[in-house]
Coordinates of C-alpha atoms in Angstrom, one line a residue:
Chain A
M347 CA 44.6 15.1 120.8
D348 CA 46.7 17.4 118.7
W349 CA 49.9 15.3 119.1
F350 CA 48.0 12.3 117.8
V351 CA 46.8 14.2 114.8
Q352 CA 50.2 15.5 114.0
L353 CA 51.8 12.1 114.5
S354 CA 49.3 10.6 112.1
Y355 CA 50.1 13.2 109.5
F356 CA 53.8 12.5 109.9
V357 CA 53.3 8.8 109.4
A358 CA 51.1 9.5 106.4
A359 CA 53.8 11.7 104.8
V360 CA 56.4 9.0 105.2
L361 CA 54.1 6.4 103.8
F362 CA 53.3 8.6 100.8
I363 CA 57.0 9.2 99.9
F364 CA 57.9 5.5 100.3
G365 CA 54.7 4.5 98.5
L366 CA 55.6 6.7 95.5
K367 CA 59.1 5.3 95.5
A368 CA 57.8 1.7 95.5
M369 CA 55.4 2.6 92.6
S370 CA 58.3 3.4 90.3
S371 CA 59.3 -0.2 90.0
P372 CA 57.0 -2.9 88.6
V373 CA 58.0 -5.4 91.3
T374 CA 56.9 -3.3 94.2
A375 CA 54.4 -1.0 92.6
R376 CA 51.4 -2.7 94.1
Q377 CA 52.7 -2.6 97.7
G378 CA 53.5 1.1 97.1
V379 CA 49.9 2.1 96.3
M380 CA 48.7 0.1 99.4
W381 CA 51.1 1.9 101.7
A382 CA 50.0 5.2 100.3
G383 CA 46.4 4.0 100.8
V384 CA 47.1 3.2 104.5
G385 CA 48.6 6.7 104.9
M386 CA 45.5 8.3 103.4
V387 CA 43.0 6.4 105.6
L388 CA 45.1 7.3 108.7
A389 CA 45.4 11.0 107.9
T390 CA 41.7 11.3 107.0
A391 CA 40.5 9.4 110.2
A392 CA 42.9 11.5 112.4
T393 CA 41.5 14.7 111.0
L394 CA 38.1 14.1 112.6
F395 CA 39.9 14.7 115.9
H396 CA 41.7 17.8 114.6
P397 CA 41.3 20.7 117.2
S398 CA 39.8 23.1 114.7
V399 CA 37.2 20.6 113.5
E400 CA 34.4 21.2 115.9
G401 CA 30.6 21.5 116.0
V402 CA 28.3 18.5 115.5
G403 CA 26.8 20.2 112.4
N404 CA 30.1 20.5 110.6
I405 CA 31.3 17.1 111.5
T406 CA 28.1 15.6 110.2
L407 CA 28.6 17.5 107.0
I408 CA 32.2 16.2 106.7
I409 CA 31.1 12.6 107.1
L410 CA 28.3 13.1 104.6
A411 CA 30.5 14.7 102.0
V412 CA 33.2 12.0 102.3
A413 CA 30.6 9.3 102.0
I414 CA 28.9 10.8 98.9
G415 CA 32.2 11.9 97.1
G416 CA 34.0 8.7 98.0
G417 CA 31.0 6.5 97.2
F418 CA 30.5 8.1 93.8
A419 CA 34.2 7.8 92.9
W420 CA 34.4 4.2 94.1
F421 CA 31.5 3.2 91.9
T422 CA 32.8 4.9 88.8
A423 CA 36.4 3.7 89.3
I424 CA 35.3 0.1 89.6
K425 CA 33.3 0.3 86.4
V426 CA 35.6 2.2 84.1
K427 CA 37.2 0.2 81.2
M428 CA 41.0 0.0 80.9
T429 CA 40.8 1.9 77.6
E430 CA 39.1 4.8 79.3
M431 CA 41.6 5.0 82.1
P432 CA 43.4 8.2 80.9
Q433 CA 40.3 10.4 80.9
M434 CA 39.2 8.9 84.2
V435 CA 42.6 9.9 85.7
A436 CA 41.9 13.4 84.3
V437 CA 38.5 13.6 86.0
Y438 CA 39.8 12.5 89.5
N439 CA 42.7 14.9 89.1
G440 CA 40.3 17.7 88.2
L441 CA 38.2 17.0 91.3
G442 CA 41.3 17.3 93.5
G443 CA 42.1 20.7 91.8
G444 CA 38.5 21.8 92.4
S445 CA 38.8 20.8 96.0
A446 CA 42.0 22.9 96.4
G447 CA 40.2 25.8 94.7
A448 CA 37.2 25.5 97.0
I449 CA 39.5 25.5 100.1
A450 CA 41.0 28.7 98.8
A451 CA 37.5 30.2 98.4
V452 CA 36.6 29.3 102.0
A453 CA 39.8 30.7 103.4
L454 CA 39.5 34.0 101.4
L455 CA 35.8 34.4 102.4
Q456 CA 36.8 34.0 106.0
G457 CA 39.6 36.5 105.6
A458 CA 37.2 38.9 104.0
R459 CA 34.5 38.5 106.6
A460 CA 37.0 39.1 109.5
T461 CA 38.3 42.4 108.0
E462 CA 37.0 45.6 109.5
G463 CA 37.9 48.3 107.2
T464 CA 41.3 46.7 106.4
S465 CA 42.1 44.2 103.6
V466 CA 42.2 40.5 103.2
A467 CA 46.0 40.7 103.1
A468 CA 46.2 42.5 106.4
E469 CA 43.8 40.0 108.1
M470 CA 45.3 36.8 106.8
G471 CA 48.9 37.9 106.6
S472 CA 50.3 38.7 103.2
D473 CA 52.2 35.4 102.7
V474 CA 49.1 33.4 103.5
A475 CA 46.9 35.6 101.2
V476 CA 49.3 35.3 98.3
L477 CA 49.5 31.5 98.6
A478 CA 45.7 31.2 99.0
L479 CA 45.2 33.2 95.8
L480 CA 47.9 31.3 93.9
G481 CA 46.5 28.0 95.0
G482 CA 43.1 29.2 94.1
V483 CA 44.1 30.0 90.5
I484 CA 46.0 26.8 90.0
G485 CA 43.4 24.6 91.5
S486 CA 40.6 26.3 89.5
V487 CA 42.6 26.0 86.2
A488 CA 43.4 22.4 87.0
F489 CA 39.7 21.7 87.6
S490 CA 38.2 23.3 84.5
G491 CA 41.2 22.3 82.3
S492 CA 41.0 18.6 83.4
M493 CA 37.3 18.5 82.6
I494 CA 38.0 19.8 79.1
A495 CA 40.8 17.2 78.8
W496 CA 38.3 14.5 79.8
A497 CA 35.8 15.7 77.2
K498 CA 38.4 15.7 74.5
L499 CA 39.8 12.3 75.3
D500 CA 36.3 10.9 75.5
E501 CA 35.6 12.5 72.1
R502 CA 32.7 14.4 73.4
L503 CA 34.4 17.7 72.5
K504 CA 36.0 18.1 69.1
K505 CA 36.2 21.8 68.9
S506 CA 39.6 23.4 69.1
T507 CA 38.7 27.0 69.0
L508 CA 36.2 29.0 71.0
V509 CA 37.1 32.5 69.6
E510 CA 39.3 34.0 67.0
N511 CA 42.8 35.0 68.1
H512 CA 42.7 32.4 70.8
Q513 CA 46.2 33.2 72.2
W514 CA 45.3 36.8 72.8
W515 CA 42.1 35.8 74.7
N516 CA 44.2 33.5 76.9
V517 CA 46.7 36.3 77.6
G518 CA 43.8 38.7 78.3
L519 CA 42.1 36.3 80.7
A520 CA 45.3 35.7 82.5
V521 CA 45.8 39.4 83.0
V522 CA 42.2 39.9 84.1
T523 CA 42.6 37.0 86.6
A524 CA 45.8 38.6 88.0
L525 CA 44.1 42.0 88.4
L526 CA 41.1 40.4 90.2
A527 CA 43.6 38.7 92.5
L528 CA 45.1 42.1 93.3
W529 CA 41.6 43.5 94.0
V530 CA 40.8 40.6 96.3
Y531 CA 44.2 41.1 98.1
H532 CA 43.5 44.7 98.8
T533 CA 39.9 44.8 99.7
G534 CA 37.7 42.9 102.2
S535 CA 34.5 42.0 100.3
G536 CA 33.1 38.8 98.8
F537 CA 32.2 40.1 95.4
P538 CA 35.8 40.3 93.9
I539 CA 36.4 36.8 95.2
L540 CA 33.5 35.4 93.2
L541 CA 34.8 37.2 90.0
F542 CA 38.3 36.0 90.7
F543 CA 37.3 32.3 90.7
L544 CA 35.0 32.7 87.7
A545 CA 38.0 34.2 85.7
A546 CA 40.3 31.4 86.9
L547 CA 37.8 28.7 85.8
A548 CA 37.4 30.4 82.4
L549 CA 41.2 30.6 82.0
G550 CA 41.5 26.8 82.5
I551 CA 38.9 26.2 79.7
F552 CA 40.5 28.7 77.3
I553 CA 44.0 27.2 77.8
T554 CA 42.9 23.6 77.3
V555 CA 40.4 23.8 74.4
P556 CA 43.0 24.6 71.6
I557 CA 45.3 21.7 72.6
G558 CA 45.0 18.7 70.3
G559 CA 43.8 15.4 71.6
A560 CA 47.1 13.7 70.9
D561 CA 48.9 16.1 73.3
M562 CA 46.3 15.6 76.0
P563 CA 48.2 13.0 78.1
V564 CA 51.0 15.5 78.6
V565 CA 48.5 18.2 79.6
I566 CA 46.8 15.8 82.1
S567 CA 50.1 15.0 83.6
L568 CA 50.9 18.8 83.9
F569 CA 47.5 19.5 85.6
N570 CA 48.3 16.6 87.9
A571 CA 51.5 18.3 88.9
L572 CA 49.8 21.6 89.2
T573 CA 47.1 20.2 91.5
G574 CA 49.9 18.8 93.7
L575 CA 51.4 22.3 93.9
A576 CA 48.0 23.9 94.7
V577 CA 47.5 21.3 97.5
G578 CA 51.0 22.2 98.8
F579 CA 50.0 25.9 98.9
K580 CA 46.7 25.1 100.7
G581 CA 48.8 23.2 103.3
Y582 CA 50.6 26.5 104.0
V583 CA 47.3 28.4 104.2
L584 CA 45.9 25.9 106.7
G585 CA 49.1 25.3 108.6
N586 CA 48.9 21.6 107.6
L587 CA 52.2 19.8 107.1
A588 CA 50.7 16.6 105.6
L589 CA 49.3 18.7 102.7
I590 CA 52.5 20.7 102.2
I591 CA 54.6 17.6 101.9
A592 CA 52.3 15.3 99.9
G593 CA 51.3 18.2 97.6
T594 CA 54.8 19.3 96.9
V595 CA 56.1 15.8 96.4
V596 CA 53.4 15.2 93.8
G597 CA 54.1 18.6 92.3
A598 CA 57.8 17.8 91.7
A599 CA 57.3 14.2 90.7
G600 CA 54.4 15.2 88.4
M601 CA 56.6 17.9 86.7
L602 CA 59.3 15.3 86.1
L603 CA 56.8 12.8 84.7
T604 CA 55.4 15.5 82.4
V605 CA 58.8 16.3 81.0
L606 CA 59.5 12.6 80.5
M607 CA 56.2 12.2 78.6
A608 CA 56.8 15.3 76.5
K609 CA 60.3 14.1 75.6
A610 CA 58.9 10.7 74.5
M611 CA 56.6 12.7 72.0
N612 CA 59.4 15.0 71.0
R613 CA 57.3 18.0 72.1
S614 CA 58.3 20.8 74.5
I615 CA 55.7 21.7 77.1
A616 CA 55.7 25.3 76.0
N617 CA 55.0 24.1 72.4
I618 CA 52.1 22.0 73.5
L619 CA 50.5 24.8 75.6
F620 CA 51.0 27.7 73.2
S621 CA 50.8 26.4 69.7
G622 CA 47.7 24.2 69.6
F623 CA 48.7 21.9 66.7
G624 CA 45.3 20.2 66.6
A625 CA 43.9 23.6 65.5
T626 CA 45.4 23.5 62.0
P627 CA 44.6 20.0 60.7
S628 CA 44.5 21.1 57.1
A629 CA 48.1 22.1 57.1
S630 CA 49.5 19.1 55.2
G631 CA 46.1 18.2 53.6
S632 CA 46.1 15.3 51.1
S633 CA 49.1 16.6 49.2
E634 CA 50.4 13.0 48.9
G635 CA 49.7 11.5 45.6
G636 CA 48.7 7.9 45.0
E637 CA 45.9 5.7 46.2
M638 CA 45.2 3.4 49.0
K639 CA 45.4 -0.3 48.0
E640 CA 42.9 -2.4 49.8
V641 CA 43.0 -6.2 50.5
G642 CA 40.7 -8.5 52.4
P643 CA 41.5 -10.0 55.9
A644 CA 42.1 -13.4 54.4
D645 CA 44.8 -12.1 52.0
G646 CA 46.5 -10.4 54.9
A647 CA 46.4 -13.6 56.9
Y648 CA 48.1 -15.5 54.1
M649 CA 50.8 -12.9 53.8
M650 CA 51.6 -13.2 57.5
A651 CA 51.4 -17.0 57.7
Y652 CA 54.0 -17.4 54.9
A653 CA 56.3 -14.8 56.3
D654 CA 59.4 -15.5 58.5
R655 CA 59.2 -12.4 60.6
V656 CA 56.1 -10.4 61.5
V657 CA 56.0 -7.3 63.7
I658 CA 52.7 -6.2 65.1
V659 CA 52.2 -2.5 66.0
P660 CA 49.1 -2.1 68.2
G661 CA 47.5 1.2 68.9
Y662 CA 44.5 2.6 70.7
G663 CA 42.1 1.4 68.0
L664 CA 42.9 -2.2 68.9
A665 CA 41.9 -1.6 72.5
V666 CA 38.7 0.3 71.5
A667 CA 37.6 -2.7 69.4
Q668 CA 38.5 -5.0 72.3
A669 CA 40.5 -7.1 69.8
Q670 CA 43.6 -7.7 71.9
H671 CA 42.5 -11.2 73.0
K672 CA 41.7 -12.3 69.4
L673 CA 45.0 -10.8 68.3
W674 CA 46.9 -12.9 70.8
E675 CA 45.1 -16.0 69.6
M676 CA 46.2 -15.2 66.1
V677 CA 49.8 -14.7 67.2
E678 CA 49.8 -18.2 68.8
L679 CA 48.6 -19.7 65.6
L680 CA 51.3 -17.9 63.6
Q681 CA 53.9 -19.2 66.0
Q682 CA 52.7 -22.7 65.2
H683 CA 53.5 -21.9 61.5
D684 CA 57.0 -21.0 62.6
V685 CA 56.6 -17.3 62.1
E686 CA 58.6 -15.2 64.4
V687 CA 56.3 -12.6 65.9
K688 CA 57.1 -9.5 67.9
F689 CA 55.1 -6.5 69.3
A690 CA 56.4 -3.0 68.8
I691 CA 55.2 -0.3 71.1
H692 CA 55.6 3.4 70.6
P693 CA 56.2 5.3 73.8
V694 CA 52.8 7.1 73.4
A695 CA 50.8 4.2 72.0
G696 CA 47.4 4.2 73.5
R697 CA 46.5 7.5 75.1
M698 CA 49.4 7.7 77.5
P699 CA 52.9 6.3 77.8
G700 CA 52.6 2.7 79.2
H701 CA 48.8 2.5 78.4
M702 CA 49.3 0.0 75.6
N703 CA 51.5 -2.2 77.8
V704 CA 48.6 -2.4 80.3
L705 CA 46.2 -3.4 77.6
L706 CA 48.4 -6.1 76.2
A707 CA 49.2 -7.4 79.7
E708 CA 45.4 -7.7 80.1
A709 CA 45.3 -10.0 77.1
G710 CA 48.1 -12.2 78.4
V711 CA 50.9 -11.2 76.0
P712 CA 54.2 -12.1 77.7
Y713 CA 56.6 -9.2 78.3
D714 CA 59.5 -10.7 76.3
M715 CA 57.6 -10.3 73.1
I716 CA 57.0 -6.6 73.5
Y717 CA 59.7 -4.2 72.3
D718 CA 60.2 -0.5 72.7
M719 CA 60.6 1.8 69.8
D720 CA 64.4 2.1 70.3
E721 CA 64.8 -1.7 70.5
I722 CA 63.0 -2.5 67.4
N723 CA 63.4 0.4 65.0
E724 CA 66.6 -1.1 63.5
E725 CA 64.9 -4.4 62.7
F726 CA 62.1 -3.2 60.4
E727 CA 64.3 -3.5 57.4
G728 CA 64.5 -7.3 57.6
T729 CA 60.9 -7.8 58.5
D730 CA 58.5 -9.4 56.0
V731 CA 55.2 -8.1 57.2
V732 CA 54.3 -5.3 59.7
L733 CA 50.7 -5.5 60.9
I734 CA 49.4 -2.2 62.2
I735 CA 46.2 -2.3 64.1
G736 CA 44.6 0.9 65.3
A737 CA 47.8 2.9 65.3
N738 CA 48.2 5.9 63.0
D739 CA 50.3 9.0 63.9
V740 CA 53.1 6.9 65.5
V741 CA 53.8 5.2 62.2
N742 CA 53.4 8.3 59.9
P743 CA 56.6 8.7 57.8
A744 CA 55.7 12.4 57.4
A745 CA 57.0 12.9 60.9
R746 CA 60.5 12.0 59.5
E747 CA 60.2 13.4 56.0
D748 CA 57.8 16.3 55.6
E749 CA 58.9 19.4 57.4
S750 CA 55.6 21.2 56.9
S751 CA 53.7 18.4 58.7
P752 CA 52.4 19.4 62.2
I753 CA 53.9 16.2 63.6
Y754 CA 57.4 16.7 62.0
G755 CA 60.1 15.6 64.3
M756 CA 58.1 13.3 66.5
P757 CA 60.0 10.0 66.8
I758 CA 58.1 7.2 64.9
L759 CA 58.3 3.5 64.3
N760 CA 60.0 3.1 60.9
V761 CA 57.5 0.5 59.7
D762 CA 57.8 1.8 56.1
Y763 CA 61.2 0.1 55.8
A764 CA 59.6 -3.3 56.1
D765 CA 58.9 -5.3 52.9
N766 CA 55.1 -5.2 53.4
V767 CA 52.9 -3.2 55.6
L768 CA 49.3 -4.2 56.5
V769 CA 47.2 -1.5 58.0
V770 CA 43.9 -2.5 59.8
K771 CA 41.8 0.6 60.0
R772 CA 38.1 1.3 60.7
G773 CA 37.6 4.0 58.1
R774 CA 39.5 6.2 55.7
G775 CA 39.7 9.3 57.9
A776 CA 42.8 10.9 59.5
G777 CA 44.2 10.0 62.9
F778 CA 43.4 11.3 66.3
S779 CA 45.6 14.4 65.7
G780 CA 43.9 15.0 62.4
V781 CA 47.0 14.6 60.3
E782 CA 47.0 12.8 57.0
N783 CA 49.1 9.6 57.1
T784 CA 51.4 9.3 54.0
L785 CA 52.1 5.6 54.9
F786 CA 48.7 4.6 53.6
F787 CA 49.6 5.7 50.1
R788 CA 53.0 3.8 49.8
D789 CA 53.5 1.1 47.3
N790 CA 54.3 -1.6 49.9
T791 CA 51.2 -0.7 52.0
R792 CA 48.0 -2.7 51.9
M793 CA 44.9 -1.4 53.7
V794 CA 42.4 -3.8 55.4
F795 CA 39.3 -1.8 56.2
G796 CA 37.0 -2.9 59.0
D797 CA 36.4 -3.3 62.7
A798 CA 39.7 -4.6 64.2
Q799 CA 37.8 -7.3 66.2
K800 CA 36.1 -8.7 63.1
V801 CA 39.2 -8.4 60.9
V802 CA 41.4 -10.3 63.3
A803 CA 38.7 -12.9 63.9
E804 CA 38.6 -13.5 60.1
M805 CA 42.4 -13.7 60.0
V806 CA 42.3 -16.3 62.8
Q807 CA 39.8 -18.4 60.8
T808 CA 42.0 -18.2 57.7
V809 CA 45.2 -19.2 59.5
K810 CA 43.4 -22.1 61.3
S811 CA 42.2 -23.5 57.9
M812 CA 45.6 -23.6 56.4
Chain B
M578 CA 48.8 23.7 116.6
I579 CA 52.2 23.6 115.0
E580 CA 53.1 26.8 113.3
V581 CA 54.6 26.4 109.9
S582 CA 55.6 29.7 108.6
G583 CA 58.1 31.8 106.7
V584 CA 61.5 30.3 106.2
V585 CA 60.7 26.9 107.8
A586 CA 58.0 26.4 105.3
L587 CA 60.4 27.3 102.5
Y588 CA 62.7 24.5 103.7
V589 CA 59.9 22.0 103.9
F590 CA 58.8 23.0 100.3
M591 CA 62.3 22.6 99.0
L592 CA 63.0 19.2 100.7
A593 CA 59.7 17.8 99.6
A594 CA 60.3 18.9 96.0
V595 CA 63.7 17.2 96.0
A596 CA 62.2 14.0 97.5
G597 CA 59.4 14.0 94.8
Y598 CA 61.9 14.5 92.0
E599 CA 64.4 11.9 93.3
V600 CA 61.8 9.3 94.0
I601 CA 60.7 8.8 90.4
T602 CA 63.9 9.7 88.5
R603 CA 64.4 6.2 87.1
V604 CA 61.0 5.0 86.2
P605 CA 60.4 2.7 83.2
V606 CA 58.0 3.9 80.5
I607 CA 55.6 1.0 81.2
L608 CA 54.8 2.5 84.6
H609 CA 54.2 6.1 83.5
T610 CA 50.4 5.7 83.4
P611 CA 50.1 3.9 86.8
L612 CA 52.5 6.3 88.4
M613 CA 50.7 9.4 87.2
S614 CA 47.5 7.8 88.5
G615 CA 49.3 7.0 91.8
S616 CA 50.5 10.5 92.3
N617 CA 47.1 11.7 91.4
F618 CA 45.8 9.6 94.3
I619 CA 48.4 11.0 96.7
H620 CA 47.3 14.6 96.1
G621 CA 43.9 13.4 97.2
I622 CA 45.3 14.3 100.7
V623 CA 43.6 17.6 99.9
V624 CA 40.5 16.0 101.4
V625 CA 42.2 16.5 104.8
G626 CA 42.6 20.2 104.2
A627 CA 39.0 20.4 103.0
M628 CA 37.8 18.7 106.2
V629 CA 39.7 21.3 108.3
A630 CA 38.2 24.1 106.1
L631 CA 34.7 22.8 106.5
G632 CA 35.4 22.3 110.2
V633 CA 36.0 26.0 110.8
A634 CA 33.3 27.2 108.4
E635 CA 30.8 29.5 110.0
T636 CA 28.4 31.1 107.5
P637 CA 26.2 28.9 105.3
L638 CA 28.1 30.0 102.2
E639 CA 31.4 28.8 103.7
Q640 CA 29.8 25.6 104.8
A641 CA 28.4 25.0 101.3
I642 CA 31.7 25.6 99.6
G643 CA 33.5 23.6 102.3
F644 CA 31.1 20.7 101.7
V645 CA 31.9 20.8 98.0
A646 CA 35.6 20.8 98.8
V647 CA 35.4 17.7 101.0
L648 CA 33.2 16.0 98.4
L649 CA 35.6 16.6 95.5
G650 CA 38.7 15.8 97.7
A651 CA 37.2 12.5 98.8
A652 CA 36.3 11.6 95.2
N653 CA 39.9 12.4 94.1
A654 CA 41.4 10.1 96.8
V655 CA 39.0 7.2 96.4
G656 CA 38.8 7.3 92.6
G657 CA 42.6 7.7 92.3
Y658 CA 43.2 4.7 94.6
V659 CA 40.8 2.3 92.9
V660 CA 42.0 3.1 89.4
T661 CA 45.7 2.8 90.3
E662 CA 45.1 -0.5 92.2
R663 CA 43.2 -1.9 89.2
M664 CA 46.0 -1.0 86.8
L665 CA 48.8 -2.4 89.0
E666 CA 46.9 -5.6 89.7
M667 CA 47.0 -6.4 86.0
F668 CA 50.8 -5.8 85.8
K669 CA 51.2 -8.3 88.6
S670 CA 49.3 -11.1 86.8
S671 CA 51.2 -10.5 83.6
K672 CA 54.5 -10.7 85.4
K673 CA 53.5 -14.1 86.8
E674 CA 52.7 -15.5 83.4
D675 CA 56.0 -14.1 82.1
G676 CA 58.2 -16.0 84.5

């Protein structure tokens, strides 16, 4: 049966690579994920006939675990809302990392059990032992780190420090983990293995907690790449080519994706991991003078209906309020009044690059009305009204002007160059990253406070009655 | 069983990394989220490794950890697939309306 198993793995690896290739174009993306799905089912089914999988007890356990884990994930994945997609990806990714970590634990425990007076390294072979340990650290860090990322994006965890001198604790934990790994490597007992995994899990938590919520998508993408790498290492430990190839392909693709995302936010990966800009929200305080000027939704609607050119900048808050359908209704009404309407999307609008495009697509907004930052930034100067709904940091002029601002240097939409700016906002607080937005205090800015869904509904009523 | 060791494994790692890098070099921003989710699904293949690890487990402790490994791996694969499919499905329908 071994040739059948190996052949299935080979076919699965081919399907994964071509599936991933197809997924990088909108036209073929859907076929791509289906091919990869076929590969996954094939590889999983074939593994039941793997020569080292034996014993009725273990096979029963395998089927039970697949049923429970798969069933739970299917149920949650079907129910999750599109706005919560990024944190759900973080969770599933963390589970994969945890699985890789657990495989490392089993392999190391087996190695330790088989030793008779020698060490884990001598029993398993030093190359296998090193990769088992590396995969164990990476998988554990990806697991606990992804769970923290989920909690942050879900706004269950707001803390950004656990201890004082956080960076030193991180370094200390990393050193302790490395020393424990050496201990495991050189001895043959189970106790250091337990300590080693505890330290690795704690490391993941300590690394992730100080990172600001706005940087989280990049971190999730990084953990995604790391999990891929850990899976590749496990493939070597288990002598399994399907794992080596799929894991390494994802590791490399994920790294590239992480770099692309970080570039879109004008942040370097080292900067995100080691500075923790969410930790110092008070840096630029409310130094900006002036006051916010408030108008009602109806006044805002009049401004837009009598304008020639309107640009709408949607953000995550729009999606949270489920207002995208109402917004599209308003846009259609404005078009009847001969207003030229465009949507401007920042590369990191929503919680991840491309997230906002998904949400607007859901509401039925055609593609040709949606513009990237680079395409539209020149046009703000001749625009009568910019309507900002639920976006904050990506339109903050401080990123362009105030060198002391934590977000200085991030590319933004230059909405402040427009004649009028309307900001729909739930409350007066700062944005997701905790940075004060100087745009709100400008002379040409008017604030409309309220729930996005209700505000837009009132605007629709106003435009209809004109 | 096929032995994958030493230098051969190094070549496999290198070629797979090049493949992964090349495959997504020119990806539009709109697909970043689905693609991340899709690659997340693909490393769900870890479930296969977890099955092998549980298959060779002997002590109750190994079996317990192996069981957790399979459980988590299966959740990674299934959840990753469903979420990716749901996102891409929406892209398709919006494309249709577009043209």
